[in-house]
Every structure is written in structure tokens, then in C-alpha cells.
Protein backbone atom coordinates (compact mmCIF):
# COMPACT_ATOMS: atom_id res chain seq x y z
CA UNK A 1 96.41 93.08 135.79
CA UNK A 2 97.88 92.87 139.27
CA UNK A 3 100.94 94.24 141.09
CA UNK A 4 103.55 92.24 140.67
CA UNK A 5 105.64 91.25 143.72
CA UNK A 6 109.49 92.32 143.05
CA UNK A 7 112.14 91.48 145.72
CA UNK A 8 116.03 92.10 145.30
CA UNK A 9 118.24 88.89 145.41
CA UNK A 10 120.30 90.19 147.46
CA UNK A 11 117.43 90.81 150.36
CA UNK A 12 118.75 89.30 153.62
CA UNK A 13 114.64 88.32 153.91
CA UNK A 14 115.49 85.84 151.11
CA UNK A 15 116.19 81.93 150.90
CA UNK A 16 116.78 78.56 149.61
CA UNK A 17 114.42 75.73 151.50
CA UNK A 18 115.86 71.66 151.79
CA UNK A 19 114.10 71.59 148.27
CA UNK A 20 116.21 74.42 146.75
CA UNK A 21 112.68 76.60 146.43
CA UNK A 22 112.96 80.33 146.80
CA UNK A 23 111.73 81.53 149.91
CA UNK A 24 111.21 85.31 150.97
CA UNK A 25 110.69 86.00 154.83
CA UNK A 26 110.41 82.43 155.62
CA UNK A 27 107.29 81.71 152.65
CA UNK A 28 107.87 80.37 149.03
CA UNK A 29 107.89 83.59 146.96
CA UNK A 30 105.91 84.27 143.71
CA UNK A 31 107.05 86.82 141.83
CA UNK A 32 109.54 88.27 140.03
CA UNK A 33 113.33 88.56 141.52
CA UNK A 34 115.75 90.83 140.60
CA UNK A 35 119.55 91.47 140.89
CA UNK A 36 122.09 94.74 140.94
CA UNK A 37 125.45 95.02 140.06
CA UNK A 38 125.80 99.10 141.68
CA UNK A 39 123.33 100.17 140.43
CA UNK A 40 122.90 98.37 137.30
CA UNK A 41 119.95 95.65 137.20
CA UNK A 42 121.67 92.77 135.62
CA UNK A 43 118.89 89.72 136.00
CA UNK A 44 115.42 89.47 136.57
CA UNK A 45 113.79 85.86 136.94
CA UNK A 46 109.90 85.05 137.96
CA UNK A 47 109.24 82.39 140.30
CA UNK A 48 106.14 80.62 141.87
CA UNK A 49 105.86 78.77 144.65
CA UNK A 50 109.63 79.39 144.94
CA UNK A 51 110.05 77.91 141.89
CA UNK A 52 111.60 79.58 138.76
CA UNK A 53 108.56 80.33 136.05
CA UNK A 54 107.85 82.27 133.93
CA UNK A 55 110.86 84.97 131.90
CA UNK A 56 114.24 85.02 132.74
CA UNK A 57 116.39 87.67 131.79
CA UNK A 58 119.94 89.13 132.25
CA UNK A 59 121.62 92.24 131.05
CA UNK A 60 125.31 93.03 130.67
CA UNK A 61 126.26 96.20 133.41
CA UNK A 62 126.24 98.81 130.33
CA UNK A 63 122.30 97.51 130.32
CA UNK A 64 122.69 95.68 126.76
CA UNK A 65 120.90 92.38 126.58
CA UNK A 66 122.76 89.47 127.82
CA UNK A 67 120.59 86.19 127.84
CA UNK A 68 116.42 85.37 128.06
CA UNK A 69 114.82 82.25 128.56
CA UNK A 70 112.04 80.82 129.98
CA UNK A 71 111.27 78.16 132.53
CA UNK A 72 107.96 76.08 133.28
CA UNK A 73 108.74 74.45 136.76
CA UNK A 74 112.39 75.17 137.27
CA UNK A 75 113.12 73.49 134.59
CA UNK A 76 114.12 75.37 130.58
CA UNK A 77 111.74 75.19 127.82
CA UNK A 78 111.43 76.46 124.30
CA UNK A 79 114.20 78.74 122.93
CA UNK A 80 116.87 80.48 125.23
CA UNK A 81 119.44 83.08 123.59
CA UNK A 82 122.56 84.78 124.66
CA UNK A 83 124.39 87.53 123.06
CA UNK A 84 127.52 88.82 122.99
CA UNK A 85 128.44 92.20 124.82
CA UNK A 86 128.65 94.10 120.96
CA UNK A 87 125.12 92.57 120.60
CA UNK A 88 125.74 90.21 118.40
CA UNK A 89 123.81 87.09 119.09
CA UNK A 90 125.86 84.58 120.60
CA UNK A 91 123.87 81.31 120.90
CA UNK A 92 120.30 79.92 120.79
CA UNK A 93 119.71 76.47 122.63
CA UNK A 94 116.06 74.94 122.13
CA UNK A 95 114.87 72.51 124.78
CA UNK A 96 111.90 70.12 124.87
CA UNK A 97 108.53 71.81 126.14
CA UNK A 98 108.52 69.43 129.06
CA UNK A 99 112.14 70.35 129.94
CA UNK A 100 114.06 67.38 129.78
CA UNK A 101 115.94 68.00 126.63
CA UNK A 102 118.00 69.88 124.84
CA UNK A 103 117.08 69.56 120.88
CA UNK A 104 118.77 72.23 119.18
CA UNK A 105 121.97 74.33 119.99
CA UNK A 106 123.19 77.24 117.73
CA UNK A 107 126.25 79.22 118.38
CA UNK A 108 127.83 82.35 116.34
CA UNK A 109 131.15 84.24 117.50
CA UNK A 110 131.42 87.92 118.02
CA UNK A 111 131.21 88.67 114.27
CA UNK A 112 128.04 86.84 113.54
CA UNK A 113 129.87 83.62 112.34
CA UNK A 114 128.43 79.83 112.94
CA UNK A 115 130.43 78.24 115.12
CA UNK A 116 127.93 75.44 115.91
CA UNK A 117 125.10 73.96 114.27
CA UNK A 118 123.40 71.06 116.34
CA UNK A 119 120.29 69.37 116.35
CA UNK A 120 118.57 66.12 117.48
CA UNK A 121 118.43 63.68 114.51
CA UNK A 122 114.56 63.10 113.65
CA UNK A 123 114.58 58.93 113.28
């Protein structure tokens, strides 16, 4: 499998083109960018093309899992979840697998308690 290409947000080398694509020393990246809070890694996203694709994931400062989700050509697809800092999941949204819609939502509080239940009507 090949290296993958990592490259810190924060990188002065890195930067948004007309078209909002990612670019790293002046070409559209591919790869996988990450973030720092200190020295905490607190997101890591993968782009191509300078386009978000592939994972996406965050993490809270104490390195507990705060969201994933993926994207297919900057745009969300399938199932992204979020949790809450104890852990607890926290919400699951479900989007079309072109991207264009959001078809389910789910959402709990801190205690593991529904406090939303959505879905697109079939019909």
C-alpha cells in the first residue's frame, strides 16, 4: 500500500483556491490532513484533488472520539456519528449515497436517552 501524504492544517504551505479546493504549496493536495490543538491531534480529514474524500475524523483534546464521517466529493454520504465527551453517542445523521440528502437523523443526550428520532417518510 503506499505512503500516505499527511500535511498539518495549520501549514503556512496550505490553501483554499477560487473553488474552495485544498491546495498545499500552490497544487491541489491528496491526502490526508490533520489538525493539533498543543499537542493533541483533534481532526484528521482525506482529500483528493483538494477535495474532501475519503474518512473524516475528530477527537475531543483528552483524545476520546468526537465525530467520523465520510465524504465522496466534498460532499457527506452514508452514516456520520458524534459523541458526547463521556462517550456516549450523541447523534447519527444518514445522508443519501450521492450526497444530496439527509434521510435519517438520530440524537441521544449525555445519558444515552432519545432525544430525536427522524427519518424520511418512504411514499
Amino acid at each position: 500500500m503506499p505512503d500516505v501524504t499527511r500535511i498539518d492544517i495549520d501549514d503556512p504551505e496550505v490553501d483554499m483556491d477560487q473553488g474552495q479546493r485544498l491546495l498545499y504549496r500552490g497544487e491541489l493536495f491528496t491526502g490526508e490532513v490533520e489538525e493539533h490543538l498543543g499537542d493533541a491531534l483533534v481532526s484528521l480529514d482525506s482529500y483528493v484533488e483538494g477535495v474532501q474524500h475519503g474518512p473524516s475524523r475528530e477527537w475531543y483534546k483528552d483524545g476520546t472520539l468526537r465525530s467520523e464521517a465520510t465524504a465522496r466529493n466534498g460532499l457527506p454520504v452514508g452514516t456520520s456519528r458524534e459523541w458526547h465527551p463521556n462517550g456516549v453517542l450523541a447523534a447519527e445523521v444518514e445522508f443519501s449515497e450521492n450526497g444530496m440528502a439527509m434521510v435519517a437523523e438520530r440524537r441521544w443526550d449525555e445519558e444515552g436517552h432519545s432525544t430525536k428520532n427522524w427519518h424520511v417518510s418512504e411514499g
